[in-house]
mmCIF file of C-alpha atoms in Angstrom:
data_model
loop_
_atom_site.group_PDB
_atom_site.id
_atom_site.type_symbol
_atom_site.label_atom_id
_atom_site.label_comp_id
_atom_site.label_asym_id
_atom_site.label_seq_id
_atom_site.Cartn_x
_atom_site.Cartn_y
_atom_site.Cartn_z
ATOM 1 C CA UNK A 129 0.000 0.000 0.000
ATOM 2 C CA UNK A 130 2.976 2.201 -0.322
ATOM 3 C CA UNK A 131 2.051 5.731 -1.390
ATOM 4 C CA UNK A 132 -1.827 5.167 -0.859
ATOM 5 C CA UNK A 133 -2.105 7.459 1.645
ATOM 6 C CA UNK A 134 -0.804 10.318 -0.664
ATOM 7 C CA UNK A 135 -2.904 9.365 -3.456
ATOM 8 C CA UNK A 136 -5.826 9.199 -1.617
ATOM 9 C CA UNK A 137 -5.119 12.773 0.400
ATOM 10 C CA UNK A 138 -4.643 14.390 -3.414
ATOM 11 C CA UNK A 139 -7.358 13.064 -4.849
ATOM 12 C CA UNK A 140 -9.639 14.271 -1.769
ATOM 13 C CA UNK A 141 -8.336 17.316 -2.655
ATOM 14 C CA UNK A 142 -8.886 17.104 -6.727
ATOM 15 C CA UNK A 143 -12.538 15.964 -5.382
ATOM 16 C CA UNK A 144 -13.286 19.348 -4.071
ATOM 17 C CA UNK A 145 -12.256 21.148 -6.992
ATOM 18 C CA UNK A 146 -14.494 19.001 -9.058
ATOM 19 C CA UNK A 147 -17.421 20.180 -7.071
ATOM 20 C CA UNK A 148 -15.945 23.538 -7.561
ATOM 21 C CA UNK A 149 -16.588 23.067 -11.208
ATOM 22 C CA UNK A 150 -20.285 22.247 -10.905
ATOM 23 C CA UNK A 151 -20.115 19.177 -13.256
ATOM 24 C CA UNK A 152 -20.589 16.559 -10.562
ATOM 25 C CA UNK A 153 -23.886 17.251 -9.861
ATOM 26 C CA UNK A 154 -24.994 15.943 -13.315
ATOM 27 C CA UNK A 155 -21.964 12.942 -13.073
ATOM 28 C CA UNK A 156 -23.988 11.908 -9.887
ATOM 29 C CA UNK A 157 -27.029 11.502 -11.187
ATOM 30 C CA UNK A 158 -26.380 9.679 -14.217
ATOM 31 C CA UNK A 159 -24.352 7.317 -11.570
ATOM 32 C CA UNK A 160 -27.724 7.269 -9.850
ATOM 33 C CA UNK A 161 -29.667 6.642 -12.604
ATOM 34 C CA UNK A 162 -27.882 3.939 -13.773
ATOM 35 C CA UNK A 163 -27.374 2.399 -10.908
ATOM 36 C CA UNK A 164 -31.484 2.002 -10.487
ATOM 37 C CA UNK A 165 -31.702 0.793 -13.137
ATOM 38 C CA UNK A 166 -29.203 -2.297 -12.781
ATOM 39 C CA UNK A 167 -30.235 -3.072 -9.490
ATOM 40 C CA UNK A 168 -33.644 -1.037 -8.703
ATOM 41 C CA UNK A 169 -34.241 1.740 -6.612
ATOM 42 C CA UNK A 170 -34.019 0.039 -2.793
ATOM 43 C CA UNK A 171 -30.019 1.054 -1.712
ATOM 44 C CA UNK A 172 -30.274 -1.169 0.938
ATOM 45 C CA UNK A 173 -29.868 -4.713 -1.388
ATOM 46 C CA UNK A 174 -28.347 -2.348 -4.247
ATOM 47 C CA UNK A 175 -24.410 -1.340 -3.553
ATOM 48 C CA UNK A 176 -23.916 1.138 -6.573
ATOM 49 C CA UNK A 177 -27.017 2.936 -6.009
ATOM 50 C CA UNK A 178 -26.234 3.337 -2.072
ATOM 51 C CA UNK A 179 -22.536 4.748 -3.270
ATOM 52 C CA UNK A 180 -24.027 6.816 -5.837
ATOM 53 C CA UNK A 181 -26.263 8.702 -2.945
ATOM 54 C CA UNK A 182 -23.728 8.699 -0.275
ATOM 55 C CA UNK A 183 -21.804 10.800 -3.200
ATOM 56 C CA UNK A 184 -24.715 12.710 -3.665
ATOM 57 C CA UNK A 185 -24.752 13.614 0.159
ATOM 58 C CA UNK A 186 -21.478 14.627 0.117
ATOM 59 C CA UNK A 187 -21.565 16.885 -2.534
ATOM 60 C CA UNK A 188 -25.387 18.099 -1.550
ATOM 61 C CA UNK A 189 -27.078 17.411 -4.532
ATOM 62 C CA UNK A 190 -30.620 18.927 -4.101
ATOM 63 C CA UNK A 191 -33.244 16.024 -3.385
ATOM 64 C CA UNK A 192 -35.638 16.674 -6.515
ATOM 65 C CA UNK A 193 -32.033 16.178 -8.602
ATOM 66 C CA UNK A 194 -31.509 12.854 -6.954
ATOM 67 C CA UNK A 195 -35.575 11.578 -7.283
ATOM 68 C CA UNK A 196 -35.367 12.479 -11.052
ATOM 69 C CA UNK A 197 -32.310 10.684 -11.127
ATOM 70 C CA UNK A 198 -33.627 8.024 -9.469
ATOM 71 C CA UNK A 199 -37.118 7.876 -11.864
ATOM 72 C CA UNK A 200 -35.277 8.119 -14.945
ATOM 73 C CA UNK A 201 -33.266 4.765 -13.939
ATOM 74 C CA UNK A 202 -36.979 3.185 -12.916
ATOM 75 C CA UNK A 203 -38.004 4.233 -16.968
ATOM 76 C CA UNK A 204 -40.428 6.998 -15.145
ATOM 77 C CA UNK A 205 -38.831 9.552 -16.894
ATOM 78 C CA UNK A 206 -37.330 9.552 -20.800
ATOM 79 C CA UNK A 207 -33.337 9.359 -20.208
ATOM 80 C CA UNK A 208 -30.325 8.079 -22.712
ATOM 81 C CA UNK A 209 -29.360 4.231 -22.196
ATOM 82 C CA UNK A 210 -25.760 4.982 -20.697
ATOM 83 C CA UNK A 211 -23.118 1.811 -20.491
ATOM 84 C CA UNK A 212 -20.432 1.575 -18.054
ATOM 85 C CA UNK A 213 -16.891 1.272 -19.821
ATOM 86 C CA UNK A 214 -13.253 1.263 -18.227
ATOM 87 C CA UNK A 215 -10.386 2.781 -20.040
ATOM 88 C CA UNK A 216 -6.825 1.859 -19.587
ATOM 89 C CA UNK A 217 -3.468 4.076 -20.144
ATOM 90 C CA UNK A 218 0.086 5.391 -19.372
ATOM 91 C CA UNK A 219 0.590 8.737 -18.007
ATOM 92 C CA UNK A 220 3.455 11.106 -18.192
ATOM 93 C CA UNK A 221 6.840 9.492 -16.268
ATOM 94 C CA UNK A 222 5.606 5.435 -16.520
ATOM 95 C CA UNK A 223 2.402 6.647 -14.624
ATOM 96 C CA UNK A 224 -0.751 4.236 -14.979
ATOM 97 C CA UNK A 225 -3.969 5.981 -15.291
ATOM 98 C CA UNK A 226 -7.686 4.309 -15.034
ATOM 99 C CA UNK A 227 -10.974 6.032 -16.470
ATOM 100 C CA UNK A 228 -14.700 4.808 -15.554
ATOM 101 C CA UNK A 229 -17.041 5.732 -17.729
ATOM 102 C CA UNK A 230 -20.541 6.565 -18.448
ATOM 103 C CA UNK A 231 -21.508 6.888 -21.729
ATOM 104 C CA UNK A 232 -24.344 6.509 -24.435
ATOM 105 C CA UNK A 233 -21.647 6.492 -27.323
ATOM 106 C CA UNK A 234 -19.011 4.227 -26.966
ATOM 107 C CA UNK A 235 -17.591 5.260 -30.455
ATOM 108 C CA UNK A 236 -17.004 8.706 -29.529
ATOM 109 C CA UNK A 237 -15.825 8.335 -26.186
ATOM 110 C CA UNK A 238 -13.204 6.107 -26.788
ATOM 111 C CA UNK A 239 -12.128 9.131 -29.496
ATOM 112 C CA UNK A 240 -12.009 11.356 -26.982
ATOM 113 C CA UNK A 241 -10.158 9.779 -24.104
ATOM 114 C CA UNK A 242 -7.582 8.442 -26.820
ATOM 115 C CA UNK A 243 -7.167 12.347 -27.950
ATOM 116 C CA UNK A 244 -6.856 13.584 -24.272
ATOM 117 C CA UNK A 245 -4.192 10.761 -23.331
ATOM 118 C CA UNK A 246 -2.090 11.684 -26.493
ATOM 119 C CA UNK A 247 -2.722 15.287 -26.437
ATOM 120 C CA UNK A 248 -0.958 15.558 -22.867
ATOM 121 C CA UNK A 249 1.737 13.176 -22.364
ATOM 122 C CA UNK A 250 0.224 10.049 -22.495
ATOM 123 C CA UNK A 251 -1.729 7.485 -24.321
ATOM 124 C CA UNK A 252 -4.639 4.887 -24.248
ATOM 125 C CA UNK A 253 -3.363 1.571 -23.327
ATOM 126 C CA UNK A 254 -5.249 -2.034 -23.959
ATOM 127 C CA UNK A 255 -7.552 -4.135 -21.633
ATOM 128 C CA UNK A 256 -5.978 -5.126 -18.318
ATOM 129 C CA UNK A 257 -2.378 -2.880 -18.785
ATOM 130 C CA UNK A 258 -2.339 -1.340 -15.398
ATOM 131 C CA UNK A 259 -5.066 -3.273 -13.713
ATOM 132 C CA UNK A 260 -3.459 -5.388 -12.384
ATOM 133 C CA UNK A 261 -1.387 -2.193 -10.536
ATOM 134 C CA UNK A 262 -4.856 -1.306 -8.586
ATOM 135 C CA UNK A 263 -6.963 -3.214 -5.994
ATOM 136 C CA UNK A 264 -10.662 -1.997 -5.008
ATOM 137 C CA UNK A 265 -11.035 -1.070 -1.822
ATOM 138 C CA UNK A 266 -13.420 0.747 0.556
ATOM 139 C CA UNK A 267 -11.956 4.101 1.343
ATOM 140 C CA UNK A 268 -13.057 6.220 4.391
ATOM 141 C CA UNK A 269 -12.007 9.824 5.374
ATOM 142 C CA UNK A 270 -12.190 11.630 8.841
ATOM 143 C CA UNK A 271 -10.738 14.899 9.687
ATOM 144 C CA UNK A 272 -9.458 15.534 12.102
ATOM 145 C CA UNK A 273 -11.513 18.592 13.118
ATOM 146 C CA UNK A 274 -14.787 16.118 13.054
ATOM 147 C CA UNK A 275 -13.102 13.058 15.079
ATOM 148 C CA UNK A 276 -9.153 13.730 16.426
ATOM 149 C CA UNK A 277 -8.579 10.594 18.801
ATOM 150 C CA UNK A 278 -6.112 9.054 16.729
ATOM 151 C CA UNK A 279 -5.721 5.897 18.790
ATOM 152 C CA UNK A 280 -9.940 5.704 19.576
ATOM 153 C CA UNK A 281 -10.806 6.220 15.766
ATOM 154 C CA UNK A 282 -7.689 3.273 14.830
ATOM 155 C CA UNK A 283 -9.339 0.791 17.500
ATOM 156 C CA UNK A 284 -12.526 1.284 15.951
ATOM 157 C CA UNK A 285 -11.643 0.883 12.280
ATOM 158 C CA UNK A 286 -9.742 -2.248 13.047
ATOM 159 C CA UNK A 287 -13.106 -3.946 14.961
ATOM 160 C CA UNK A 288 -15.213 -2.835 11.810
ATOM 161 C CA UNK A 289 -12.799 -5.244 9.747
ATOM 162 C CA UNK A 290 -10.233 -2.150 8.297
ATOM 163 C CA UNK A 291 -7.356 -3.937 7.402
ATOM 164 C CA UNK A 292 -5.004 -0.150 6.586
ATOM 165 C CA UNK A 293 -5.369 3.012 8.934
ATOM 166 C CA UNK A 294 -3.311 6.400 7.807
ATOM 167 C CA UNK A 295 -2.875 9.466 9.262
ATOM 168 C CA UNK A 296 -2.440 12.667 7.692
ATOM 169 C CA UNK A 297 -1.587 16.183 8.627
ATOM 170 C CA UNK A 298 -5.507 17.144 9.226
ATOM 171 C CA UNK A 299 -7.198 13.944 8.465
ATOM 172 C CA UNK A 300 -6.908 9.704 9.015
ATOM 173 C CA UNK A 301 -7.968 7.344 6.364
ATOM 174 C CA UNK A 302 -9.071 4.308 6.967
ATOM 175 C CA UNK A 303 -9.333 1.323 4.272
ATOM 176 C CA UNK A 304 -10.482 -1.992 3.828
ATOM 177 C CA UNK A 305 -11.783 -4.492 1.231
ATOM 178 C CA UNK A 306 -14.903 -3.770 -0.479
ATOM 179 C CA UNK A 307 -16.930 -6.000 1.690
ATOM 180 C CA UNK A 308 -16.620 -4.488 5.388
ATOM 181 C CA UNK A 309 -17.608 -1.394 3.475
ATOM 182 C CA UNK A 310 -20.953 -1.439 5.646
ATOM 183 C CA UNK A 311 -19.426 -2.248 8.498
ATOM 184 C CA UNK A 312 -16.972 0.574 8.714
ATOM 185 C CA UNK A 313 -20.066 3.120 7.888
ATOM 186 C CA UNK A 314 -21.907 1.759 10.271
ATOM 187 C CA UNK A 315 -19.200 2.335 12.968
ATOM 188 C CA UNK A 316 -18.913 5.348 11.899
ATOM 189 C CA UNK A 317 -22.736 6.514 12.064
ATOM 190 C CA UNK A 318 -23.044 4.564 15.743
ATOM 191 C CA UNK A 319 -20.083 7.058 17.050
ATOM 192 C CA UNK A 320 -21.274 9.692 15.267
ATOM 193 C CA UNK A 321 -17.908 10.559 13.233
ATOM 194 C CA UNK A 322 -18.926 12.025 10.002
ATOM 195 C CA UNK A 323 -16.290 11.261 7.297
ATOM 196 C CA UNK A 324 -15.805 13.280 4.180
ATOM 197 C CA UNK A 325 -15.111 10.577 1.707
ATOM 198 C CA UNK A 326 -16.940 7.144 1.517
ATOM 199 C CA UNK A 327 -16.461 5.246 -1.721
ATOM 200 C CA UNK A 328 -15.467 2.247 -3.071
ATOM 201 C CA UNK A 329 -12.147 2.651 -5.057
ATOM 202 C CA UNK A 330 -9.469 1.718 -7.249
ATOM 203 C CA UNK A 331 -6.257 2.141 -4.998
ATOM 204 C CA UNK A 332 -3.083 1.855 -6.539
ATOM 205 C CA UNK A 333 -0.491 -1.502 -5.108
ATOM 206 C CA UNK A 334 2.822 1.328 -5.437
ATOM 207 C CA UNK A 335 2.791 4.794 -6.233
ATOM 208 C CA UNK A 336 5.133 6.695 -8.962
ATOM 209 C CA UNK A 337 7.122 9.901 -7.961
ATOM 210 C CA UNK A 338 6.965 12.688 -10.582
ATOM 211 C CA UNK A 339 8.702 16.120 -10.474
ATOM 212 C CA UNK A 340 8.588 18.557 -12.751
ATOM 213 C CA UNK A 341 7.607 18.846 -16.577
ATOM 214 C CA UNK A 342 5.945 14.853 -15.734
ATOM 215 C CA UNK A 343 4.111 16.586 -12.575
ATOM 216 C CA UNK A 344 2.549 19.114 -14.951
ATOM 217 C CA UNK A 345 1.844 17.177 -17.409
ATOM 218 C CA UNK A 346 -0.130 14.497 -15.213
ATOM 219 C CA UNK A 347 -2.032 16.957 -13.395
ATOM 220 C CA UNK A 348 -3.598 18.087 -16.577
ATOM 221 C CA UNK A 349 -4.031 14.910 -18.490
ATOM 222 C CA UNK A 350 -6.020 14.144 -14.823
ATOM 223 C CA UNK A 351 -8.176 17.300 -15.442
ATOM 224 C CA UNK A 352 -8.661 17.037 -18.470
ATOM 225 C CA UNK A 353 -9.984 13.815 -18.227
ATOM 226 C CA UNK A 354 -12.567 14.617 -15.426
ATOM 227 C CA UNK A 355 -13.444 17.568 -17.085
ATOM 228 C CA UNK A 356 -14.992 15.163 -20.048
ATOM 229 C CA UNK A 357 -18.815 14.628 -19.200
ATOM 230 C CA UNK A 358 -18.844 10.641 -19.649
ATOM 231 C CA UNK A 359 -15.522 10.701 -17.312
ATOM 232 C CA UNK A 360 -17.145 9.211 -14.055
ATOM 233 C CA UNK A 361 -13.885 8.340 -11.992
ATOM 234 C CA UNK A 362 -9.781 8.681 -12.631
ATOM 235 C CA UNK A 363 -7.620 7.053 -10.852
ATOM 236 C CA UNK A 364 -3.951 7.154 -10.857
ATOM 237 C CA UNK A 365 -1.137 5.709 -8.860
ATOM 238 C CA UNK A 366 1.333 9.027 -9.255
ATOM 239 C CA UNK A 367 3.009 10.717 -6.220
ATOM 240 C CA UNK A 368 3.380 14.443 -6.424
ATOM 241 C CA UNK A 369 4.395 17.050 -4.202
ATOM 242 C CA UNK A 370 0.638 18.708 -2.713
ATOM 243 C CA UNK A 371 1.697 21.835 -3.304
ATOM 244 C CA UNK A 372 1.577 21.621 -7.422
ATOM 245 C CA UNK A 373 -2.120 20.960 -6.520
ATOM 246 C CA UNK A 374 -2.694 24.642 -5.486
#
């Protein structure tokens, strides 16, 4: 897990600016919508859907956004027939980038991501490249200005079945495989320590360091790939100094 706890802390950060740039509202609900309509509407026996609204909180997405969401993926509402694809490709400095996708043309996406890989320092890479470089895991978040008993909060994670616990300079992250993911939210909720990221994710095995021109480079091959509105998720397993991310 070298390196995780760096990627993660970045990315929590690159999270916020997304919000920032008011395209994750409508990312959210297509991740609802689907979601409904692969599983049904109940988030209890459906784990996408219950992800896709803990996002949702997170973020505050109005209600009526979510329950039109929500309708559309029940056929209530008229809505395009989206398909969940996952790209593969290098970054800048040996980097290994992963895309999830939403999309109702597979044609054109697959144009698009190939153009933004090439166009800044990369390029689109076949089936199963870098997968094998990433394990899903659940991923929780708790600063420490909502919970800051280190030790307590470490205890805690471990009984819920977290097998990783970090600490950072204002927050702890706690991770685990995508099973206990319930059981680490519901420790959370029954102490009452509100966390600011719960998600299931693709965390990289290593991390790679990049300075410089690289750094630059990967930062906006990263943007520009969540700034493209079938983009659902990047993930990445670079290591770069936080304060390029200002």
């Amino acid at each position: 897990m070298s390196g995780h706890s760096k990627w993660a802390n970045i990315k929590h950060k690159k999270g916020k600016m997304d919000a920032v740039r008011g395209k994750i509202t409508t990312k959210i609900a297509r991740e609802i919508t689907v979601a409904v309509r692969m599983g049904g509407s109940d988030p209890t026996g459906n784990m996408k859907l219950k992800l896709a609204l803990t996002k949702a909180k997170a973020n505050n997405i109005p209600k009526e956004n979510i329950q039109r969401a929500i309708q559309k993926g029940l056929g209530a509402l008229e809505g395009s027939n989206y398909e969940e694809m996952l790209y593969e490709g290098y970054g800048p400095g040996g980097s290994a980038v992963m895309i999830e996708v939403m999309t109702d043309n597979r044609n054109r996406t697959a144009a698009d991501v190939r153009h933004i890989f090439s166009k800044n320092g990369g390029n689109l890479g076949e089936t199963g490249c870098v997968g094998w470089m990433f394990k899903k895991k659940s991923v929780f978040v708790v600063e420490k200005e909502n919970f800051a008993n280190e030790e307590e909060l470490m205890m805690l994670a471990l009984e819920a079945g977290a097998d990783d616990f970090q600490v950072e300079e204002d927050s702890f992250e706690i991770t685990g495989e995508p099973e206990v993911f319930d059981e680490i939210e519901k420790m959370l909720e029954e102490n009452n320590i509100e966390s600011s990221v719960a998600e299931i994710s693709m965390v990289p095995d290593t991390t790679v360091k990049l300075e410089g021109t690289d750094a630059t480079k990967m930062l906006k091959l990263i943007e520009a790939l969540e700034d493209h509105d079938d983009v659902q998720e990047v993930y990445a397993n670079y290591d770069i100094d936080e304060d390029l991310m200002d």
